[in-house]
Amino acid sequence: QNPAERYGLKYVRGAEVIEVRDGNNKLFNDFTGRIKPEEAALGPHGSERTYVLALDTAQYQLDVNRLVEEQGDDVYIGLNMLMRRKPKENNFKAILECIRDLMNSDCVVPEWLHDIFLGYGDPAAAHSDNMPNQLRTVDFKDTFLDAQHLVESFPGREVQFTS
């Protein structure tokens, strides 16, 4: 008997946890600044938690279509949630989104950097001696907080500002 049969598992769906609320329905995992720091310091109330999930929209649509067309099971009426989180991978999605946004922005990213960013390029290709068509200027967009931050980020180097 396989584990699905043994434990009565019928469906498996993936989701991303968007919000976690405590026993008083107060947002517990706020990273947007909606909660005042002094309120966050109090910690969550009680042991009951409410999770707001972002479901896979394509799979959800398939489930709804099957429910309407075949009068099948409503997969989401009796949902049990299993969570897994590895500390090293906790920010993996955010890192991938940042890389994706950089790759899709209007900022021109050199071709050699694509492979280095994704981890399958030759790291030596990123050395300035090995770069063809070296850039004379670089637009860092919003990478630095201000001019002082930029200068402090390159100790021992001459930083020139142009418009």
Coordinates of C-alpha atoms in Angstrom, one line a residue:
Q1 CA 0.0 0.0 0.0
N2 CA 1.5 3.3 -1.0
P3 CA 1.6 6.3 1.3
A4 CA -1.3 8.1 -0.4
E5 CA -3.6 5.0 0.1
R6 CA -2.3 4.5 3.7
Y7 CA -3.0 8.0 4.8
G8 CA -6.0 8.7 2.7
L9 CA -4.3 11.4 0.6
K10 CA -6.4 12.3 -2.5
Y11 CA -4.9 15.6 -3.8
V12 CA -1.7 17.6 -3.3
R13 CA -1.6 21.3 -4.1
G14 CA 1.3 23.8 -3.7
A15 CA 0.8 27.3 -2.4
E16 CA 2.8 30.3 -1.1
V17 CA 2.1 31.6 2.4
I18 CA 1.3 35.3 2.0
E19 CA 0.1 36.3 5.5
V20 CA 0.1 34.7 8.9
R21 CA -2.4 36.1 11.4
D22 CA -2.5 35.4 15.2
G23 CA -5.4 34.5 17.5
N24 CA -6.7 38.1 17.4
N25 CA -6.5 38.3 13.6
K26 CA -3.5 40.6 13.8
L27 CA -1.0 40.3 11.0
F28 CA 2.0 38.4 12.4
N29 CA 4.5 38.2 9.5
D30 CA 4.4 41.8 8.2
F31 CA 7.4 43.0 6.2
T32 CA 5.7 45.9 4.6
G33 CA 5.7 48.4 7.5
R34 CA 1.9 48.2 8.0
I35 CA 2.5 47.2 11.6
K36 CA 4.2 49.6 14.0
P37 CA 7.5 48.3 15.4
E38 CA 6.2 48.6 19.0
E39 CA 3.2 46.5 18.2
A40 CA 5.3 43.9 16.4
A41 CA 7.6 43.6 19.5
L42 CA 4.6 42.3 21.5
G43 CA 4.6 39.2 19.5
P44 CA 1.7 37.0 18.4
H45 CA -1.4 36.4 20.6
G46 CA -2.5 32.9 21.4
S47 CA -1.6 29.7 19.6
E48 CA -4.1 29.8 16.8
R49 CA -2.8 31.0 13.4
T50 CA -4.6 31.9 10.2
Y51 CA -2.7 31.5 6.9
V52 CA -3.5 33.4 3.7
L53 CA -2.3 31.3 0.8
A54 CA -1.6 32.2 -2.8
L55 CA -2.6 29.1 -4.7
D56 CA -1.4 28.0 -8.1
T57 CA -3.9 29.8 -10.3
A58 CA -3.6 27.3 -13.2
Q59 CA -4.2 24.3 -11.0
Y60 CA -7.1 26.1 -9.2
Q61 CA -8.8 26.8 -12.5
L62 CA -8.4 23.1 -13.5
D63 CA -9.9 22.1 -10.2
V64 CA -12.9 24.5 -10.5
N65 CA -13.5 23.4 -14.1
R66 CA -13.5 19.7 -13.0
L67 CA -15.9 20.5 -10.2
V68 CA -18.3 22.3 -12.5
E69 CA -18.1 19.8 -15.4
E70 CA -18.0 16.5 -13.5
Q71 CA -19.5 17.4 -10.2
G72 CA -16.2 16.2 -8.7
D73 CA -14.7 16.8 -5.3
D74 CA -14.1 20.3 -4.0
V75 CA -10.4 20.0 -3.3
Y76 CA -10.3 23.1 -1.2
I77 CA -13.2 22.5 1.2
G78 CA -11.2 20.3 3.5
L79 CA -7.7 21.5 3.0
N80 CA -5.0 20.3 5.3
M81 CA -1.7 22.2 5.2
L82 CA 1.7 20.9 5.5
M83 CA 4.5 23.4 5.8
R84 CA 8.2 23.0 5.1
R85 CA 10.8 25.6 5.5
K86 CA 14.6 25.3 5.4
P87 CA 16.3 28.3 6.9
K88 CA 18.9 28.4 4.1
E89 CA 16.2 28.5 1.5
N90 CA 13.9 30.8 3.3
N91 CA 14.7 33.8 1.0
F92 CA 15.2 31.8 -2.2
K93 CA 12.0 33.1 -3.8
A94 CA 12.9 36.7 -3.0
I95 CA 16.4 36.3 -4.5
L96 CA 15.0 34.7 -7.7
E97 CA 12.5 37.5 -8.0
C98 CA 15.2 40.1 -7.6
I99 CA 17.4 38.4 -10.3
R100 CA 14.3 38.1 -12.6
D101 CA 13.5 41.8 -12.1
L102 CA 17.1 42.8 -12.9
M103 CA 17.1 40.6 -16.0
N104 CA 13.8 42.0 -17.2
S105 CA 14.4 45.7 -16.4
D106 CA 15.3 48.3 -18.9
C107 CA 18.8 48.3 -17.5
V108 CA 21.2 46.8 -20.0
V109 CA 22.9 43.8 -18.4
P110 CA 26.0 42.5 -20.1
E111 CA 25.5 39.1 -21.7
W112 CA 28.4 37.5 -19.7
L113 CA 26.6 38.5 -16.4
H114 CA 23.5 36.5 -17.3
D115 CA 25.5 33.2 -17.0
I116 CA 27.4 34.3 -13.9
F117 CA 24.2 35.3 -12.2
L118 CA 22.5 32.0 -12.9
G119 CA 25.6 30.1 -11.7
Y120 CA 26.6 28.2 -14.8
G121 CA 29.0 30.6 -16.4
D122 CA 32.8 30.9 -16.1
P123 CA 33.5 33.2 -13.1
A124 CA 36.8 34.2 -14.7
A125 CA 34.7 35.9 -17.4
A126 CA 33.6 38.5 -14.9
H127 CA 37.2 39.7 -14.4
S128 CA 37.8 43.1 -16.0
D129 CA 40.8 41.8 -18.0
N130 CA 38.6 39.2 -19.7
M131 CA 35.7 41.4 -20.7
P132 CA 35.4 42.5 -24.3
N133 CA 33.9 46.0 -24.9
Q134 CA 34.5 47.3 -21.4
L135 CA 32.0 49.9 -20.3
R136 CA 33.3 53.4 -19.6
T137 CA 30.3 54.3 -17.5
V138 CA 27.9 52.3 -15.4
D139 CA 24.3 53.3 -14.4
F140 CA 23.7 51.8 -11.0
K141 CA 20.0 52.9 -11.0
D142 CA 18.9 52.8 -7.3
T143 CA 21.6 50.5 -6.0
F144 CA 23.1 53.1 -3.7
L145 CA 21.3 55.2 -1.0
D146 CA 23.2 58.4 -1.8
A147 CA 26.5 59.8 -3.2
Q148 CA 28.3 59.1 0.1
H149 CA 27.2 55.5 0.1
L150 CA 28.5 55.1 -3.4
V151 CA 31.9 56.6 -2.5
E152 CA 32.2 54.4 0.6
S153 CA 31.4 51.3 -1.4
F154 CA 34.5 51.7 -3.5
P155 CA 37.4 52.4 -1.0
G156 CA 40.6 53.4 -2.6
R157 CA 38.9 54.1 -6.0
E158 CA 38.2 57.4 -7.7
V159 CA 34.5 57.9 -8.2
Q160 CA 33.3 60.3 -10.8
F161 CA 29.7 61.6 -11.1
T162 CA 28.3 62.5 -14.5
S163 CA 24.7 63.2 -15.5

